[in-house]
Short mmCIF file of C-alpha atoms and ligand atoms in Angstrom, two decimals:
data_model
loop_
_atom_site.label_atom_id
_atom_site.label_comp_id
_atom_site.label_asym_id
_atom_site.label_seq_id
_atom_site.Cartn_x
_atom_site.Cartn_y
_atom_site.Cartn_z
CA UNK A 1 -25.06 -21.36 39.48
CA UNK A 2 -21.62 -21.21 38.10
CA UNK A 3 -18.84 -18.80 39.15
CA UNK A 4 -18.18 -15.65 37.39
CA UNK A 5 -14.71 -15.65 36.02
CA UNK A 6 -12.53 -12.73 37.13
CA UNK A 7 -12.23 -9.93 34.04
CA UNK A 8 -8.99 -9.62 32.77
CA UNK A 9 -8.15 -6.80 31.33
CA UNK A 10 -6.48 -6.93 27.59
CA UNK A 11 -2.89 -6.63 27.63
CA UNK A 12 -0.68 -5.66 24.73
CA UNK A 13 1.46 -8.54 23.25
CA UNK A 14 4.72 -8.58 24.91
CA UNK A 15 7.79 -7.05 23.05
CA UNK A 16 11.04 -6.55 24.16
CA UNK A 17 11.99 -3.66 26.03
CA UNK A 18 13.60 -0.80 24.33
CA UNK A 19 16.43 1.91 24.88
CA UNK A 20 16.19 4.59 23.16
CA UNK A 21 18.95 7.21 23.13
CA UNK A 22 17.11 10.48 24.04
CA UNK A 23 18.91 13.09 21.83
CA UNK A 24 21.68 10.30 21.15
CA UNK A 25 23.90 9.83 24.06
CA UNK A 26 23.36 13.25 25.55
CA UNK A 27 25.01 12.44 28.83
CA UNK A 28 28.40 12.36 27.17
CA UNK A 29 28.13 14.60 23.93
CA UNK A 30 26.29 17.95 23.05
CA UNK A 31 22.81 16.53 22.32
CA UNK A 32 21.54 15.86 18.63
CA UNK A 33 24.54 15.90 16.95
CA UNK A 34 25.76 13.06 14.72
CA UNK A 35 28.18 12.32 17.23
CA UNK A 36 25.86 11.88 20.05
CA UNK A 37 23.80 9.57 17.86
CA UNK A 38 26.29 7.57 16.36
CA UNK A 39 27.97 6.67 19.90
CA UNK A 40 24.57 5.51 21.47
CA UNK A 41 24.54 3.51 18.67
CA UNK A 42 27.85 2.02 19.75
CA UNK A 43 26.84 2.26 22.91
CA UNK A 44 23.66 -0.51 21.86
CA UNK A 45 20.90 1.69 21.43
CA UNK A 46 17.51 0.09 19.87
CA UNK A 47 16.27 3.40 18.47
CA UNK A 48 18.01 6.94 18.13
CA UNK A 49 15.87 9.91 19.28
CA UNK A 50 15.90 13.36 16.96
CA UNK A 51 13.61 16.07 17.88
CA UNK A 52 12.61 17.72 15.02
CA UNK A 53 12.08 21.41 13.97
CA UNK A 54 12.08 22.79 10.22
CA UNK A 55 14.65 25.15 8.78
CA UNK A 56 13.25 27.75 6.50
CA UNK A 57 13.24 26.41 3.58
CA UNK A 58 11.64 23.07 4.88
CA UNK A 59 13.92 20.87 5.72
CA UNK A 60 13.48 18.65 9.13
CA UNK A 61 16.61 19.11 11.79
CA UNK A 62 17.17 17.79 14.96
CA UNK A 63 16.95 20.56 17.88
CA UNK A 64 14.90 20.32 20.87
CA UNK A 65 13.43 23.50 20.20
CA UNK A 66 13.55 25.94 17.44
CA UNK A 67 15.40 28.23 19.46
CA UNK A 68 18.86 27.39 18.70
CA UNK A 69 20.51 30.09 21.01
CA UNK A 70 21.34 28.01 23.80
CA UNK A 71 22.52 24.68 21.95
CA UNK A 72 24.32 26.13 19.23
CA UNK A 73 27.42 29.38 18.59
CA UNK A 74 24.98 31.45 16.89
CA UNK A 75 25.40 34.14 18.98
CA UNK A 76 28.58 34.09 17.89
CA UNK A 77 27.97 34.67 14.33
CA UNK A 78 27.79 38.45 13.21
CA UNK A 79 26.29 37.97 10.07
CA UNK A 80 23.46 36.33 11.90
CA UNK A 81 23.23 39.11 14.28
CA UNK A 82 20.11 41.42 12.99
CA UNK A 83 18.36 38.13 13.14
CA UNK A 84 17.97 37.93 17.17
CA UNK A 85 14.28 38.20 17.58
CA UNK A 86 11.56 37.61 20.40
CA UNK A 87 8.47 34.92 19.16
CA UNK A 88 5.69 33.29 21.51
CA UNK A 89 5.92 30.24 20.56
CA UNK A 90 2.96 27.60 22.52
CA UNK A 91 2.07 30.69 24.47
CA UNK A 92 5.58 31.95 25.98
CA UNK A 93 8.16 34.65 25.42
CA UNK A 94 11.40 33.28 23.93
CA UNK A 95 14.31 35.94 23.12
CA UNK A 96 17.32 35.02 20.37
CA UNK A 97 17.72 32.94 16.90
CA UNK A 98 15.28 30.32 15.26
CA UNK A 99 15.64 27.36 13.18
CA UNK A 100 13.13 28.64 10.65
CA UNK A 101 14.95 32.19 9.60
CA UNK A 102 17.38 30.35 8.42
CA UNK A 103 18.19 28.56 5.47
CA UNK A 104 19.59 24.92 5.73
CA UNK A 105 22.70 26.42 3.98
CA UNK A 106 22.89 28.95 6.79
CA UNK A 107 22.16 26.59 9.68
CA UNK A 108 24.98 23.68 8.50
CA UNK A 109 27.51 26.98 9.09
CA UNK A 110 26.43 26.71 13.16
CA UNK A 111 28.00 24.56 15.40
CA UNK A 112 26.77 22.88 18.45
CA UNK A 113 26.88 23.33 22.03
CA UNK A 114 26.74 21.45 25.13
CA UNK A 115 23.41 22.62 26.99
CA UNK A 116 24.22 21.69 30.11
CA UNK A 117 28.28 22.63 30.71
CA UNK A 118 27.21 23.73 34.80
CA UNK A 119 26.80 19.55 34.69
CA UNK A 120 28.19 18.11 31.68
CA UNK A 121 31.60 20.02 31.38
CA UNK A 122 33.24 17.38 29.99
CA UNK A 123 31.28 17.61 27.25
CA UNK A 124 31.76 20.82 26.94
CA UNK A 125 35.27 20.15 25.48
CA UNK A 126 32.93 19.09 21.78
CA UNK A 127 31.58 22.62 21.75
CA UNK A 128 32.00 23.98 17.89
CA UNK A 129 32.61 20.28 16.72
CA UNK A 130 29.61 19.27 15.47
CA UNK A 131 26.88 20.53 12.72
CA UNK A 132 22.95 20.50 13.40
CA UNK A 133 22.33 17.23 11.52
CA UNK A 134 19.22 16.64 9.26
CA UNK A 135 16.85 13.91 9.35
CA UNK A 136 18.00 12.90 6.37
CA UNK A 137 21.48 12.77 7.76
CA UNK A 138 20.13 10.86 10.87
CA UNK A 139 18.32 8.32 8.92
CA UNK A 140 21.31 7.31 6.38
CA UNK A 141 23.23 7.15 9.99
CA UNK A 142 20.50 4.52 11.41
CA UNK A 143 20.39 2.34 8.35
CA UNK A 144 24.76 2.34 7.87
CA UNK A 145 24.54 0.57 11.66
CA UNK A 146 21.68 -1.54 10.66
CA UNK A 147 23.83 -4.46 9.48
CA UNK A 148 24.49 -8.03 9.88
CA UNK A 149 21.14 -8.57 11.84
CA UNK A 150 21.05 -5.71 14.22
CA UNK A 151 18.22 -2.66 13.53
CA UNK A 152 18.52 0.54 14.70
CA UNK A 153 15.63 2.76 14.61
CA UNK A 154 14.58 6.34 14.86
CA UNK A 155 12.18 7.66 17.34
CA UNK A 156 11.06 11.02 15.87
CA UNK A 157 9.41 13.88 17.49
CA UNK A 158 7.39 16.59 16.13
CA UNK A 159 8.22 19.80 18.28
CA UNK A 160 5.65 22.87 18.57
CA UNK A 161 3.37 21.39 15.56
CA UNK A 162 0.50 24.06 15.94
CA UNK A 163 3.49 26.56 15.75
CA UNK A 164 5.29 25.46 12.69
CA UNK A 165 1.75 24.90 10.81
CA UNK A 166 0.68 28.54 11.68
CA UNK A 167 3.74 30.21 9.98
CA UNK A 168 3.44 27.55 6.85
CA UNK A 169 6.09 24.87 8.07
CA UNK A 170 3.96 21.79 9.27
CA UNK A 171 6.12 18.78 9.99
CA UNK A 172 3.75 16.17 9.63
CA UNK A 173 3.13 15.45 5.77
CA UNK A 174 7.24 16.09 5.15
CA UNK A 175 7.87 13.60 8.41
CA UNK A 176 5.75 11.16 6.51
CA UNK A 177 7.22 11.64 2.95
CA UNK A 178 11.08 11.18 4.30
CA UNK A 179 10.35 8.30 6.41
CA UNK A 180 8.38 6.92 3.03
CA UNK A 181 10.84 7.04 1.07
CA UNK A 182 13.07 5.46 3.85
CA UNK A 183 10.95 2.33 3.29
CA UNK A 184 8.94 3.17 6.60
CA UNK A 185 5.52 3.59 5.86
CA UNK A 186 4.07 1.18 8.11
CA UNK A 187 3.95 -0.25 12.17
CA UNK A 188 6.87 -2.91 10.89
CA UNK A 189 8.59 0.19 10.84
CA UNK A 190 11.60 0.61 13.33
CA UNK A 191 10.52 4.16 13.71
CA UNK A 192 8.07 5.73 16.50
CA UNK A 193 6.89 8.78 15.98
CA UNK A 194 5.86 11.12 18.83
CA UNK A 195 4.34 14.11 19.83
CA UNK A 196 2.94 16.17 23.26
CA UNK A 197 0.27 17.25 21.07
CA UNK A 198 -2.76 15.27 19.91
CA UNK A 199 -4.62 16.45 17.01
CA UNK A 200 -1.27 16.51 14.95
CA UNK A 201 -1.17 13.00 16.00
CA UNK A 202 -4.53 12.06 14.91
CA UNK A 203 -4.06 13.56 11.79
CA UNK A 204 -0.53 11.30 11.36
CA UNK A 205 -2.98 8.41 12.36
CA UNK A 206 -4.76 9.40 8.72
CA UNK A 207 -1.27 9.55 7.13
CA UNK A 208 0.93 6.70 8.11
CA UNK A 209 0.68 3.37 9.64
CA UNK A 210 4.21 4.33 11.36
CA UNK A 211 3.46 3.11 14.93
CA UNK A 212 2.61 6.68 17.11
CA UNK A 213 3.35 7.46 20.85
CA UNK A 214 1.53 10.20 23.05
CA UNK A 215 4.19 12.20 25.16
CA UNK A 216 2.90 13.21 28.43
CA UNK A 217 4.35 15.77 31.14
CA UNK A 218 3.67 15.16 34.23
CA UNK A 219 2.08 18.77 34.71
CA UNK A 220 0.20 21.10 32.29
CA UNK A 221 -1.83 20.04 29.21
CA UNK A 222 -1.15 19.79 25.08
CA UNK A 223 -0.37 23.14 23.57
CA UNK A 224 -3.25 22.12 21.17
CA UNK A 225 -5.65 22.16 23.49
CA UNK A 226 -7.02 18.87 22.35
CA UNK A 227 -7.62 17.87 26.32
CA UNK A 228 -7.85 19.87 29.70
CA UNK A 229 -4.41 18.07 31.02
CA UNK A 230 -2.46 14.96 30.70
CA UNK A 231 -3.23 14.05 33.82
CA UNK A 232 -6.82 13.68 32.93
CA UNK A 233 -5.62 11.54 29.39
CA UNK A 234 -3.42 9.82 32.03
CA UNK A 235 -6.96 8.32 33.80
CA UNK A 236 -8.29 4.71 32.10
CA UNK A 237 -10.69 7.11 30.58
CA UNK A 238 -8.63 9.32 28.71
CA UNK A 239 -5.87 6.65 27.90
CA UNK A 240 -8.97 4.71 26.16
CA UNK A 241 -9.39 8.00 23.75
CA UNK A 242 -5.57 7.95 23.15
CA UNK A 243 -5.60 4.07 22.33
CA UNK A 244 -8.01 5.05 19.28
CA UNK A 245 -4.41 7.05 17.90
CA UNK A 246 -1.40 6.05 19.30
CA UNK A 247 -0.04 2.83 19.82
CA UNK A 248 1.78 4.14 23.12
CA UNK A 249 2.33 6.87 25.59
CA UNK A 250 5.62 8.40 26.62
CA UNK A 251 4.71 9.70 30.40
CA UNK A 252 7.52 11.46 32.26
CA UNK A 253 8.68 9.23 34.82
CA UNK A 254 7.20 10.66 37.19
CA UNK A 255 4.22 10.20 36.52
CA UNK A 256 4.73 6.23 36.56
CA UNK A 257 6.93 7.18 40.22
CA UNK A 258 7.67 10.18 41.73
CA UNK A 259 11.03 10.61 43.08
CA UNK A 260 10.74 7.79 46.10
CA UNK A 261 7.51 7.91 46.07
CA UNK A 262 4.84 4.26 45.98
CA UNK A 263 4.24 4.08 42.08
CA UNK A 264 0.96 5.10 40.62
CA UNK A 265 -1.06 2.52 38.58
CA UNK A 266 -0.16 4.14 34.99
CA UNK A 267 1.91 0.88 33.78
CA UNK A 268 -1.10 -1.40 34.49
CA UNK A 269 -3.79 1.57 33.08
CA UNK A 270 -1.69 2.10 30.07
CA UNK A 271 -1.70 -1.73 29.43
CA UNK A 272 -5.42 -2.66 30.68
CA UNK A 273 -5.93 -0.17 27.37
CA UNK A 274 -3.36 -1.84 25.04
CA UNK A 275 -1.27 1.31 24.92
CA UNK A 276 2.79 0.54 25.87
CA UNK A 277 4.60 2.55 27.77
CA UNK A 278 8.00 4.41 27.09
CA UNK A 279 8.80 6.69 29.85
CA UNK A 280 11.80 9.56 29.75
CA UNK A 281 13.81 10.29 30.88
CA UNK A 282 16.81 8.72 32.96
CA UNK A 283 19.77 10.52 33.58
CA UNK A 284 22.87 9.68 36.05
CA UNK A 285 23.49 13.07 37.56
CA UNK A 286 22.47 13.22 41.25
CA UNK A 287 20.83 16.76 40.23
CA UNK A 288 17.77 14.36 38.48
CA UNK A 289 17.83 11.30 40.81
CA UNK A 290 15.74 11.00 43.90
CA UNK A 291 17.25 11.12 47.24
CA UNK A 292 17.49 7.21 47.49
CA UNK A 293 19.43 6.70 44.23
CA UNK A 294 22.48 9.70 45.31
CA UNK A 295 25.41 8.97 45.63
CA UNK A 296 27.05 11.86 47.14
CA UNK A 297 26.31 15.18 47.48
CA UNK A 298 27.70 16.29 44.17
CA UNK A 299 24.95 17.61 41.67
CA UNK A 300 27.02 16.17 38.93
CA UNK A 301 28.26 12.94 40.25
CA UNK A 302 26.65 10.18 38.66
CA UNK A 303 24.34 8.10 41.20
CA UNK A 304 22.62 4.82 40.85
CA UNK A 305 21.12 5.59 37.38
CA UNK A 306 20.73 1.42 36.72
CA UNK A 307 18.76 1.25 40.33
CA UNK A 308 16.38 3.68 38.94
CA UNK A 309 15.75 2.17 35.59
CA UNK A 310 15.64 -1.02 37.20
CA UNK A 311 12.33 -0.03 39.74
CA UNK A 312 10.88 0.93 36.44
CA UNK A 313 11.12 -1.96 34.61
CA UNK A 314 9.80 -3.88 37.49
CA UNK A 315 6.56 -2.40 37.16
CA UNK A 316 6.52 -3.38 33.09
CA UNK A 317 7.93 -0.22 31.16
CA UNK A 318 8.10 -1.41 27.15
CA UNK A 319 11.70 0.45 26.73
CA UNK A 320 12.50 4.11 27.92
CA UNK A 321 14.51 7.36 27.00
CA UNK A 322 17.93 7.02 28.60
CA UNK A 323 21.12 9.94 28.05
CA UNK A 324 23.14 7.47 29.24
CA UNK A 325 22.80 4.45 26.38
CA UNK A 326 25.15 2.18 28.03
CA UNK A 327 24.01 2.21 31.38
CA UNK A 328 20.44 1.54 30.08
CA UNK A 329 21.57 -1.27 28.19
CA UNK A 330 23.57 -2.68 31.17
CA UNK A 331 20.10 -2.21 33.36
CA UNK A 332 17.77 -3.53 30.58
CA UNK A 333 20.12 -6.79 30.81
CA UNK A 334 19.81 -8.17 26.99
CA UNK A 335 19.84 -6.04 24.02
CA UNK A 336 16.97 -6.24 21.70
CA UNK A 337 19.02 -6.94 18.56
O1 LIG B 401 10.42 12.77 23.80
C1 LIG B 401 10.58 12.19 25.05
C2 LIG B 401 11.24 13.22 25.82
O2 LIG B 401 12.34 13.57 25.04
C3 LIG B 401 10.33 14.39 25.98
O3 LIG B 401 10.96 15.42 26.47
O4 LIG B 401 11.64 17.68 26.29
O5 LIG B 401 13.36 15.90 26.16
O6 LIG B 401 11.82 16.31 24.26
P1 LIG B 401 12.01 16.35 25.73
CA1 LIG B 402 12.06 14.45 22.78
#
């Protein structure tokens, strides 16, 4: 009788790893602003990453949420005033102004805001700079850098999709028309297009060939209710049913390690079931690094962001979401292109 031979499990084909600049370089501008973007990409970013809500007359911006109140001076503008309002958007309570009550006119006469002046004052200092750019604006920006061999892609997201179709302002079909007539249609693409929901990414599956990623928090479950939790897609089992979609998953790192915790087997899962793995996201501020990457005691001092990265791409990450472009670059080693 011969010897079995061990199974091995399929592995995606390896590509290099990626860094892609989570709301541009957010660590040292006001996120999702032209400006942010535009210095990751000097900073050597692979792909540029725009979350993406609608305005109301349909066109796709870049805000992390549709509640602009906190990342933009709208509160500032009086004419804008009666328009403070309280929605429940994915099931919770949020208070002030929205991307989709106004016009794109109306929204380009905003400026942004640093989110996060308590630990990014320094950036504060670009507050009322910048406009809310477009996709369209972030696209033209991608191709201008994408010269003399280098590519630089976009790495959309689709923010509260259930929510946007079920006031008439689904992302999905304009998403796919821009990118179209981009020249993106297919997974040659260098765009990824993600979402924390499933069934709007099953129904981009039908729509595109543009290569898709499934975001995953480390708690709580898709606002769609397409599964009971991402922990449970986050089993071999469930990342088999995502592998029929997507072509990746982006976990929050902590699901992949905790703080200083032994790492789970979600890199090794994630490939046994030919699904990549782009995990977000790495900042420099002691205030998100675990105790063994400090340095310091100072919530804002920058600790051994690189360290961290580098743990991560021991295990076999495919690229992750960095505010800090350069670092990420440095820790990656060689860029891309
Ligand atoms: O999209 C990856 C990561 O950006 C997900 O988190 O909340 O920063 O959009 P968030
Ligand atoms: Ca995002």
């Amino acid at each position: 009788m011969g010897q079995t031979a061990p199974v091995t499990p399929p592995s995606p084909p390896l590509s290099p790893v990626i860094v892609i600049a989570h709301r541009g370089v957010s660590g040292l501008r006001p996120e999702h602003t032209l400006a942010s973007y535009e210095l990751a990409i000097e900073q050597g970013a692979d792909f540029i990453e725009p979350d993406l809500v609608p305005t109301k007359d349909g066109v796709l911006v870049a805000r992390h949420e549709n509640d602009i109140t906190e990342t933009t001076d709208v509160a500032k503008h009086t004419e804008f005033a009666a328009r403070k309002t309280t929605k429940v958007i994915d099931g919770e309570k949020h208070t002030g102004w929205f991307t989709e009550d106004f016009t794109l006119v109306e929204l380009k006469t905003l400026r942004a805001k640093e989110r996060l002046p308590m630990l990014r004052p320094d950036n504060a200092q670009y507050d009322g700079q910048f406009e809310v750019p477009t996709l369209a604006e972030i696209i033209a920006l991608a191709k201008k850098h994408s010269v003399g061999g280098r590519i630089v892609g976009i790495y959309p997201e689709t923010k509260h999709p259930t929510y946007f179709a079920s006031i008439g302002l689904p992302l999905e079909k304009r998403l796919v028309a821009q990118l179209k007539a981009a020249g993106w249609h297919d997974a040659s693409a260098p765009v990824f297009i993600q979402s924390f929901e499933v069934n709007n990414l099953k129904a981009l599956h039908k729509l595109t060939g543009i290569r898709l990623i499934q975001l995953m928090d480390a708690n709580g479950a898709p606002a769609d209710n397409a599964a009971p939790s991402y922990a449970a897609m986050a089993t071999p089992e469930g990342l088999k049913a995502v592998a029929a979609y997507a072509w990746g998953i982006g976990p929050n790192k902590d699901m992949i390690i905790k703080g200083d915790a032994a790492p789970s087997t979600l890199v090794a899962d994630a490939h046994a079931a030919a699904l990549r793995l782009h995990p977000w996201t790495f900042r420099a501020e002691n205030f998100f690094l675990p105790p063994s990457m400090r340095v310091g005691i100072n919530p804002r001092a920058h600790g051994r962001l690189s360290d961290d990265i580098r743990r991560y791409l021991a295990l076999g990450i495919d690229g992750f979401f960095t505010d800090f472009t350069a670092i990420g670059v440095e820790a990656r080693g060689t860029r891309v292109n």
